Amino acid sequence: MESSSAAAAPLLNDALFKTLTDSFFTPLLVCITTLGILGNVINIMVFRQRTPMDIMTTCFIALAVSDLLYFCFFVPNFISEAFVKNGVRILNNVDIHSLFFFTMTYQKSLFNKISITITAFMAFERSLCVARPFKVKRLFTRRRVIIILTAIYLCLIVLFTPSLLSAEAVWKYPGNRTEPVLMFQPTSLRIVADYISRFMTGFSLIVVTQVIITISAGLMISGLRRHQHFRQTASSGARRPGKPERTRHKLSFFTLKASLRKKTSRGSSEKAENEIEPSCRDEQSERKLSEKVALPDPNSQDAASATRSTRHNSSSQTINPAETASSKEIRLIKTVLGLAVMHVILTFPSLIFFVTQNLIPELRPMRRYNNIFYLGAKIITISNSLNGMLGTLVYLTLNERYKIQFQKLFCYRRFNT
């Protein structure tokens, strides 16, 4: 008996887990969620100022709506748990804890998953904008993005419908009370609802979206490196060994037109020369031969070398900001890549927890790891709530036009003085 009780003892003490959850994770989650919503609102205002309504503004509006609804369902649930723990009763005939648990827990999870999916879609869209900028303009239009975002909302609402219908209201007599109390209890759909909300739309969706974010960050890094290499070769004019030198600038319509004009003018001048008298033609030919035989002026070589040096200096001056900007972008996106990989790694303990608790009864002695799995789930929720705030910081660091619009909107003293 002693060995079985020792084996069933939790690896992390329940009192320590409760202290960490109540005093650290929950207040931190509320603060980060509030800052994330504020960051999404700032992004909407800045992108709205730049263009009337573009793709990114549409995505930020959809993300801000889901984050705001998540916050509206999360805060009452958090307050009700605090009231129950402190013994505060608001309504005598209603069980507040069961009411908020069954009417707001699944809704909170629903809008959290919507925010995660929209964030993954935005990361994939940004990566394609960096890797294939011209194809994305044709692929992602405003109408298609609105259809995709609406489909995300509708699909997840349909998947969460059994969860939303998995509670019923009953009157019970808890304890020694003589008056009935309205309580909410799970129905027969609870097993299906738990399977859908925890496995299909929970851990699997988190893993898939974070893998998409990781792949998107990799695409962004490769695209930025390609742009950096193109800037270096275009500014220095270097070519790869063993390959013929290619023209760096393609001929446009106007350059072709100018070259045709030169050819026609050259042909007309040759016609005019053929029609000139033989004596004049001999004089002109002698003059041309004397010009060809004459030695080149050394001043012209100095001028050519001076122009070469000025071109080299100007190219070296223009390449350094591009190199530093692209390397700065690569460092930041590598940070986002590391966060995404960490997020994917932290998701697997929660998946193991669900499998051991619901699908494989023989592994239920692993319940001693429950508190650690719950802490992993808390960290996942906190990292999901960082998206809006991190997006604002990344835009302020990378995008100069975003920074200028941000300063015009929120830094009035700097622009009015």
Short mmCIF file of C-alpha atoms in Angstrom, two decimals:
data_model
loop_
_atom_site.label_atom_id
_atom_site.label_comp_id
_atom_site.label_asym_id
_atom_site.label_seq_id
_atom_site.Cartn_x
_atom_site.Cartn_y
_atom_site.Cartn_z
CA MET A 1 0.00 0.00 0.00
CA GLU A 2 2.79 2.39 0.88
CA SER A 3 4.58 1.68 -2.40
CA SER A 4 1.40 2.21 -4.43
CA SER A 5 0.66 5.49 -2.66
CA ALA A 6 4.24 6.60 -3.21
CA ALA A 7 3.98 5.67 -6.89
CA ALA A 8 0.73 7.61 -7.20
CA ALA A 9 2.14 10.71 -5.49
CA PRO A 10 2.45 13.65 -7.89
CA LEU A 11 5.89 14.57 -9.10
CA LEU A 12 5.12 18.26 -8.50
CA ASN A 13 3.47 19.08 -5.20
CA ASP A 14 -0.18 20.14 -5.47
CA ALA A 15 0.34 23.09 -3.13
CA LEU A 16 3.30 24.33 -5.19
CA PHE A 17 1.34 23.84 -8.41
CA LYS A 18 -1.61 25.81 -7.01
CA THR A 19 0.69 28.61 -5.84
CA LEU A 20 2.39 28.85 -9.25
CA THR A 21 -0.93 28.83 -11.07
CA ASP A 22 -2.78 31.32 -8.87
CA SER A 23 -0.02 33.81 -8.15
CA PHE A 24 2.09 33.70 -11.33
CA PHE A 25 0.62 32.08 -14.45
CA THR A 26 -2.95 33.39 -14.32
CA PRO A 27 -2.10 37.09 -13.68
CA LEU A 28 0.68 36.87 -16.27
CA LEU A 29 -1.74 35.39 -18.80
CA VAL A 30 -4.27 38.18 -18.19
CA CYS A 31 -1.60 40.88 -18.64
CA ILE A 32 -0.11 39.32 -21.78
CA THR A 33 -3.55 38.76 -23.33
CA THR A 34 -4.43 42.41 -22.70
CA LEU A 35 -1.15 43.57 -24.25
CA GLY A 36 -1.69 41.24 -27.22
CA ILE A 37 -5.14 42.72 -27.88
CA LEU A 38 -3.69 46.23 -27.56
CA GLY A 39 -0.93 45.31 -30.02
CA ASN A 40 -3.47 44.04 -32.55
CA VAL A 41 -5.49 47.27 -32.23
CA ILE A 42 -2.30 49.31 -32.81
CA ASN A 43 -1.50 47.21 -35.91
CA ILE A 44 -5.01 47.79 -37.26
CA MET A 45 -4.71 51.56 -36.77
CA VAL A 46 -1.27 51.78 -38.40
CA PHE A 47 -2.09 49.59 -41.41
CA ARG A 48 -5.41 51.38 -41.82
CA GLN A 49 -3.50 54.68 -41.98
CA ARG A 50 -1.09 53.38 -44.62
CA THR A 51 -3.68 51.89 -46.95
CA PRO A 52 -7.50 51.95 -46.84
CA MET A 53 -7.84 48.18 -46.41
CA ASP A 54 -5.16 45.69 -47.35
CA ILE A 55 -4.63 41.99 -46.64
CA MET A 56 -2.69 42.48 -43.41
CA THR A 57 -5.30 44.88 -42.00
CA THR A 58 -8.02 42.32 -42.72
CA CYS A 59 -6.05 39.59 -40.92
CA PHE A 60 -5.35 41.85 -37.96
CA ILE A 61 -9.04 42.75 -37.64
CA ALA A 62 -10.01 39.05 -37.60
CA LEU A 63 -7.26 38.31 -35.07
CA ALA A 64 -8.28 41.22 -32.84
CA VAL A 65 -11.92 40.06 -32.84
CA SER A 66 -10.97 36.52 -31.79
CA ASP A 67 -8.54 37.78 -29.13
CA LEU A 68 -11.12 40.18 -27.73
CA LEU A 69 -13.79 37.46 -27.52
CA TYR A 70 -11.26 35.14 -25.88
CA PHE A 71 -10.52 37.82 -23.31
CA CYS A 72 -14.25 38.40 -22.68
CA PHE A 73 -14.78 34.71 -21.89
CA PHE A 74 -11.50 34.28 -20.01
CA VAL A 75 -11.85 37.09 -17.45
CA PRO A 76 -15.29 36.06 -16.02
CA ASN A 77 -14.09 32.47 -15.71
CA PHE A 78 -10.99 33.67 -13.88
CA ILE A 79 -13.09 35.89 -11.57
CA SER A 80 -15.54 33.08 -10.80
CA GLU A 81 -12.69 30.75 -9.83
CA ALA A 82 -11.31 33.45 -7.53
CA PHE A 83 -14.76 33.88 -5.92
CA VAL A 84 -15.12 30.13 -5.35
CA LYS A 85 -11.65 29.81 -3.82
CA ASN A 86 -12.30 32.73 -1.46
CA GLY A 87 -15.81 31.55 -0.52
CA VAL A 88 -17.63 34.55 -2.02
CA ARG A 89 -21.26 33.92 -3.06
CA ILE A 90 -23.01 36.23 -5.51
CA LEU A 91 -26.26 34.32 -6.07
CA ASN A 92 -27.58 31.95 -3.44
CA ASN A 93 -29.62 29.78 -5.80
CA VAL A 94 -27.04 29.45 -8.61
CA ASP A 95 -23.74 27.60 -8.62
CA ILE A 96 -21.51 30.29 -10.14
CA HIS A 97 -18.53 28.00 -10.65
CA SER A 98 -20.39 25.40 -12.73
CA LEU A 99 -22.23 28.15 -14.60
CA PHE A 100 -19.04 29.89 -15.73
CA PHE A 101 -17.17 26.63 -16.29
CA PHE A 102 -19.70 25.11 -18.69
CA THR A 103 -20.72 28.35 -20.41
CA MET A 104 -17.31 29.99 -20.86
CA THR A 105 -14.54 27.37 -20.81
CA TYR A 106 -15.28 25.92 -24.25
CA GLN A 107 -15.99 29.35 -25.73
CA LYS A 108 -12.65 30.57 -24.42
CA SER A 109 -10.91 27.55 -25.95
CA LEU A 110 -12.77 28.09 -29.25
CA PHE A 111 -11.58 31.66 -29.76
CA ASN A 112 -8.10 30.75 -28.57
CA LYS A 113 -7.86 28.12 -31.33
CA ILE A 114 -9.20 30.64 -33.86
CA SER A 115 -6.45 33.08 -32.88
CA ILE A 116 -3.81 30.35 -33.18
CA THR A 117 -5.02 29.36 -36.67
CA ILE A 118 -5.17 32.97 -37.93
CA THR A 119 -1.66 33.57 -36.56
CA ALA A 120 -0.35 30.53 -38.46
CA PHE A 121 -2.05 31.74 -41.65
CA MET A 122 -0.51 35.20 -41.26
CA ALA A 123 2.95 33.68 -40.70
CA PHE A 124 2.58 31.55 -43.84
CA GLU A 125 1.40 34.57 -45.82
CA ARG A 126 4.33 36.70 -44.65
CA SER A 127 6.82 33.96 -45.52
CA LEU A 128 5.43 33.72 -49.05
CA CYS A 129 5.58 37.51 -49.36
CA VAL A 130 9.31 37.34 -48.61
CA ALA A 131 10.10 34.20 -50.61
CA ARG A 132 7.82 34.73 -53.64
CA PRO A 133 6.66 38.36 -53.59
CA PHE A 134 5.24 38.59 -57.12
CA LYS A 135 3.29 35.34 -56.96
CA VAL A 136 1.70 36.25 -53.63
CA LYS A 137 0.15 39.39 -55.09
CA ARG A 138 -1.81 37.19 -57.47
CA LEU A 139 -2.44 34.39 -54.98
CA PHE A 140 -3.68 36.33 -51.93
CA THR A 141 -6.26 38.94 -52.76
CA ARG A 142 -8.47 40.71 -50.26
CA ARG A 143 -11.52 38.71 -51.29
CA ARG A 144 -9.73 35.36 -50.96
CA VAL A 145 -8.30 36.31 -47.57
CA ILE A 146 -11.78 37.22 -46.28
CA ILE A 147 -13.07 33.84 -47.51
CA ILE A 148 -10.20 32.00 -45.77
CA LEU A 149 -10.73 33.85 -42.48
CA THR A 150 -14.48 33.25 -42.58
CA ALA A 151 -13.86 29.55 -43.25
CA ILE A 152 -11.52 29.37 -40.22
CA TYR A 153 -14.23 30.82 -37.98
CA LEU A 154 -17.00 28.59 -39.35
CA CYS A 155 -15.00 25.33 -39.31
CA LEU A 156 -13.87 25.74 -35.72
CA ILE A 157 -17.34 26.77 -34.55
CA VAL A 158 -18.77 23.62 -36.16
CA LEU A 159 -16.08 21.47 -34.51
CA PHE A 160 -16.82 23.02 -31.12
CA THR A 161 -20.61 22.65 -31.40
CA PRO A 162 -20.70 19.34 -29.41
CA SER A 163 -18.65 21.04 -26.71
CA LEU A 164 -21.06 23.95 -26.53
CA LEU A 165 -24.01 21.52 -26.19
CA SER A 166 -22.38 19.24 -23.63
CA ALA A 167 -23.93 20.86 -20.51
CA GLU A 168 -27.40 20.90 -19.03
CA ALA A 169 -28.96 22.83 -16.16
CA VAL A 170 -30.43 20.85 -13.23
CA TRP A 171 -31.73 21.68 -9.77
CA LYS A 172 -29.91 19.93 -6.95
CA TYR A 173 -29.74 19.99 -3.16
CA PRO A 174 -26.01 20.20 -2.36
CA GLY A 175 -24.91 19.32 1.16
CA ASN A 176 -27.42 20.04 3.91
CA ARG A 177 -29.25 22.81 2.06
CA THR A 178 -33.04 22.73 1.97
CA GLU A 179 -33.35 25.07 -1.03
CA PRO A 180 -32.50 23.80 -4.53
CA VAL A 181 -29.51 25.24 -6.35
CA LEU A 182 -29.24 25.62 -10.12
CA MET A 183 -26.18 23.69 -11.26
CA PHE A 184 -24.73 22.73 -14.64
CA GLN A 185 -23.55 19.20 -15.30
CA PRO A 186 -22.15 17.38 -18.37
CA THR A 187 -24.40 15.46 -20.75
CA SER A 188 -23.76 12.34 -22.80
CA LEU A 189 -22.00 14.46 -25.43
CA ARG A 190 -19.22 15.25 -22.99
CA ILE A 191 -16.96 12.38 -24.14
CA VAL A 192 -17.29 13.40 -27.79
CA ALA A 193 -16.84 17.04 -26.84
CA ASP A 194 -13.68 16.30 -24.88
CA TYR A 195 -12.26 14.26 -27.74
CA ILE A 196 -12.94 17.02 -30.26
CA SER A 197 -11.92 19.99 -28.14
CA ARG A 198 -8.80 18.41 -26.64
CA PHE A 199 -7.48 16.16 -29.38
CA MET A 200 -8.76 17.32 -32.78
CA THR A 201 -8.99 21.08 -32.29
CA GLY A 202 -6.68 21.22 -29.30
CA PHE A 203 -3.31 19.52 -29.43
CA SER A 204 -3.41 18.43 -33.09
CA LEU A 205 -4.33 21.94 -34.24
CA ILE A 206 -1.60 23.48 -32.10
CA VAL A 207 1.01 21.06 -33.47
CA VAL A 208 -0.05 21.64 -37.09
CA THR A 209 -0.15 25.43 -36.77
CA GLN A 210 3.20 25.61 -35.03
CA VAL A 211 4.78 23.37 -37.68
CA ILE A 212 3.39 25.80 -40.28
CA ILE A 213 4.91 28.71 -38.35
CA THR A 214 8.27 26.89 -38.21
CA ILE A 215 8.25 26.17 -41.96
CA SER A 216 7.21 29.77 -42.64
CA ALA A 217 10.11 31.11 -40.60
CA GLY A 218 12.48 28.85 -42.55
CA LEU A 219 11.07 30.15 -45.84
CA MET A 220 11.50 33.73 -44.65
CA ILE A 221 15.14 33.12 -43.72
CA SER A 222 15.89 31.54 -47.11
CA GLY A 223 14.09 34.36 -48.92
CA LEU A 224 15.97 37.03 -47.00
CA ARG A 225 19.29 35.32 -47.68
CA ARG A 226 18.43 35.20 -51.37
CA HIS A 227 17.62 38.92 -51.34
CA GLN A 228 20.85 39.65 -49.49
CA HIS A 229 22.88 37.69 -52.06
CA PHE A 230 21.09 39.50 -54.89
CA ARG A 231 21.88 42.89 -53.33
CA GLN A 232 25.55 41.99 -52.97
CA THR A 233 25.90 40.74 -56.56
CA ALA A 234 23.89 43.63 -57.98
CA SER A 235 25.92 46.27 -56.13
CA SER A 236 29.38 44.77 -56.66
CA GLY A 237 28.79 43.33 -60.13
CA ALA A 238 30.50 40.07 -59.15
CA ARG A 239 29.81 36.92 -61.10
CA ARG A 240 30.19 33.29 -60.21
CA PRO A 241 33.32 31.51 -61.45
CA GLY A 242 32.79 29.18 -64.36
CA LYS A 243 29.59 30.86 -65.52
CA PRO A 244 29.21 33.53 -68.21
CA GLU A 245 28.50 37.02 -67.01
CA ARG A 246 24.86 37.91 -67.38
CA THR A 247 23.37 41.33 -67.84
CA ARG A 248 22.16 42.66 -64.54
CA HIS A 249 19.36 44.80 -65.93
CA LYS A 250 16.80 43.58 -68.39
CA LEU A 251 16.00 45.79 -71.38
CA SER A 252 12.74 47.59 -70.92
CA PHE A 253 10.45 48.90 -73.64
CA PHE A 254 11.97 52.37 -73.56
CA THR A 255 15.58 51.14 -73.85
CA LEU A 256 14.61 48.98 -76.83
CA LYS A 257 12.93 51.97 -78.42
CA ALA A 258 16.03 54.14 -77.90
CA SER A 259 18.30 51.45 -79.39
CA LEU A 260 16.04 51.21 -82.44
CA ARG A 261 16.25 54.97 -82.87
CA LYS A 262 20.05 54.81 -82.75
CA LYS A 263 20.08 52.06 -85.39
CA THR A 264 17.79 54.00 -87.72
CA SER A 265 19.81 57.21 -87.27
CA ARG A 266 23.03 55.26 -87.95
CA GLY A 267 21.55 53.75 -91.11
CA SER A 268 20.40 57.14 -92.38
CA SER A 269 23.85 58.65 -91.75
CA GLU A 270 25.47 55.78 -93.68
CA LYS A 271 23.10 56.45 -96.57
CA ALA A 272 24.01 60.12 -96.52
CA GLU A 273 27.71 59.27 -96.56
CA ASN A 274 27.22 57.05 -99.60
CA GLU A 275 25.49 59.87 -101.44
CA ILE A 276 28.34 62.40 -100.78
CA GLU A 277 30.80 63.18 -103.53
CA PRO A 278 34.01 61.05 -103.71
CA SER A 279 36.32 63.95 -102.79
CA CYS A 280 34.41 64.76 -99.62
CA ARG A 281 34.28 61.05 -98.80
CA ASP A 282 38.07 60.80 -99.10
CA GLU A 283 38.56 63.78 -96.80
CA GLN A 284 36.23 62.30 -94.21
CA SER A 285 37.94 58.90 -94.38
CA GLU A 286 41.36 60.44 -93.90
CA ARG A 287 40.11 62.42 -90.90
CA LYS A 288 38.67 59.26 -89.33
CA LEU A 289 41.92 57.36 -89.89
CA SER A 290 43.93 60.12 -88.23
CA GLU A 291 41.59 60.05 -85.23
CA LYS A 292 41.98 56.27 -84.93
CA VAL A 293 45.78 56.36 -85.19
CA ALA A 294 46.10 59.14 -82.57
CA LEU A 295 47.25 58.01 -79.15
CA PRO A 296 44.75 58.15 -76.29
CA ASP A 297 44.95 61.05 -73.86
CA PRO A 298 46.37 60.06 -70.44
CA ASN A 299 43.90 62.41 -68.74
CA SER A 300 41.08 60.22 -69.99
CA GLN A 301 42.59 57.22 -68.18
CA ASP A 302 42.79 59.22 -64.97
CA ALA A 303 39.20 60.27 -65.38
CA ALA A 304 38.13 56.68 -66.01
CA SER A 305 40.02 55.43 -62.95
CA ALA A 306 38.53 58.23 -60.87
CA THR A 307 35.02 57.34 -62.01
CA ARG A 308 35.72 53.66 -61.25
CA SER A 309 36.88 54.53 -57.73
CA THR A 310 33.86 56.75 -57.09
CA ARG A 311 31.54 54.00 -58.35
CA HIS A 312 33.27 51.45 -56.12
CA ASN A 313 33.02 53.76 -53.11
CA SER A 314 29.36 54.51 -53.77
CA SER A 315 28.56 50.80 -54.19
CA SER A 316 30.41 49.96 -50.98
CA GLN A 317 28.50 52.70 -49.19
CA THR A 318 25.13 51.52 -50.47
CA ILE A 319 25.70 47.82 -49.79
CA ASN A 320 26.45 48.13 -46.10
CA PRO A 321 22.95 49.31 -44.98
CA ALA A 322 21.36 46.58 -47.06
CA GLU A 323 23.60 43.94 -45.55
CA THR A 324 22.99 45.16 -42.01
CA ALA A 325 19.22 45.42 -42.55
CA SER A 326 18.93 41.95 -44.04
CA SER A 327 21.15 40.39 -41.35
CA LYS A 328 19.04 42.14 -38.70
CA GLU A 329 15.88 40.72 -40.24
CA ILE A 330 17.42 37.24 -40.36
CA ARG A 331 18.35 37.43 -36.67
CA LEU A 332 14.85 38.45 -35.66
CA ILE A 333 13.20 35.79 -37.78
CA LYS A 334 15.58 33.19 -36.37
CA THR A 335 14.29 34.24 -32.94
CA VAL A 336 10.71 33.70 -34.12
CA LEU A 337 11.82 30.34 -35.54
CA GLY A 338 13.27 29.32 -32.18
CA LEU A 339 10.07 30.35 -30.38
CA ALA A 340 8.00 28.31 -32.81
CA VAL A 341 10.17 25.22 -32.36
CA MET A 342 9.97 25.62 -28.58
CA HIS A 343 6.21 25.93 -28.88
CA VAL A 344 5.99 22.70 -30.87
CA ILE A 345 8.18 20.88 -28.34
CA LEU A 346 6.06 22.09 -25.43
CA THR A 347 2.90 20.86 -27.16
CA PHE A 348 3.88 17.20 -27.08
CA PRO A 349 3.71 16.78 -23.25
CA SER A 350 0.10 17.96 -23.38
CA LEU A 351 -0.59 15.47 -26.16
CA ILE A 352 0.97 12.68 -24.07
CA PHE A 353 -1.14 13.79 -21.11
CA PHE A 354 -4.34 13.52 -23.14
CA VAL A 355 -3.40 10.08 -24.50
CA THR A 356 -2.51 8.67 -21.08
CA GLN A 357 -5.62 10.07 -19.40
CA ASN A 358 -8.28 9.19 -21.97
CA LEU A 359 -7.15 6.65 -24.56
CA ILE A 360 -4.85 4.20 -22.73
CA PRO A 361 -6.16 3.24 -19.26
CA GLU A 362 -3.10 1.06 -18.59
CA LEU A 363 -0.92 4.17 -18.47
CA ARG A 364 -3.01 5.97 -15.86
CA PRO A 365 -0.33 5.52 -13.17
CA MET A 366 1.40 8.36 -15.05
CA ARG A 367 -1.06 10.70 -13.34
CA ARG A 368 1.82 11.71 -11.08
CA TYR A 369 3.03 13.82 -14.04
CA ASN A 370 -0.28 15.66 -14.38
CA ASN A 371 0.87 18.89 -12.77
CA ILE A 372 3.92 19.11 -15.03
CA PHE A 373 1.73 18.59 -18.11
CA TYR A 374 -0.66 21.26 -16.85
CA LEU A 375 2.25 23.68 -16.44
CA GLY A 376 3.26 22.95 -20.04
CA ALA A 377 -0.28 23.78 -21.15
CA LYS A 378 -0.13 27.08 -19.23
CA ILE A 379 3.15 28.00 -20.93
CA ILE A 380 1.62 27.18 -24.33
CA THR A 381 -1.35 29.47 -23.63
CA ILE A 382 0.96 32.30 -22.55
CA SER A 383 3.15 31.96 -25.66
CA ASN A 384 0.03 32.03 -27.86
CA SER A 385 -1.04 35.30 -26.26
CA LEU A 386 2.28 36.97 -27.14
CA ASN A 387 1.49 37.13 -30.87
CA GLY A 388 -0.01 40.61 -31.08
CA MET A 389 2.60 42.28 -28.89
CA LEU A 390 5.50 40.53 -30.66
CA GLY A 391 4.03 41.47 -34.04
CA THR A 392 3.99 45.15 -33.06
CA LEU A 393 7.59 45.01 -31.81
CA VAL A 394 8.79 43.24 -34.97
CA TYR A 395 7.08 45.79 -37.23
CA LEU A 396 8.50 48.71 -35.24
CA THR A 397 11.99 47.20 -35.51
CA LEU A 398 11.93 46.19 -39.18
CA ASN A 399 9.48 48.31 -41.15
CA GLU A 400 10.44 51.97 -41.56
CA ARG A 401 7.08 53.00 -43.02
CA TYR A 402 5.30 51.30 -40.13
CA LYS A 403 7.55 53.17 -37.68
CA ILE A 404 6.82 56.51 -39.36
CA GLN A 405 3.05 55.93 -39.32
CA PHE A 406 3.26 54.76 -35.69
CA GLN A 407 5.08 57.95 -34.71
CA LYS A 408 2.57 60.10 -36.57
CA LEU A 409 -0.30 58.43 -34.76
CA PHE A 410 1.08 58.16 -31.22
CA CYS A 411 4.03 60.62 -30.97
CA TYR A 412 2.38 64.00 -31.57
CA ARG A 413 5.02 66.14 -29.86
CA ARG A 414 7.81 64.93 -32.10
CA PHE A 415 5.98 65.86 -35.30
CA ASN A 416 4.35 69.07 -34.10
CA THR A 417 7.58 70.69 -32.89
#
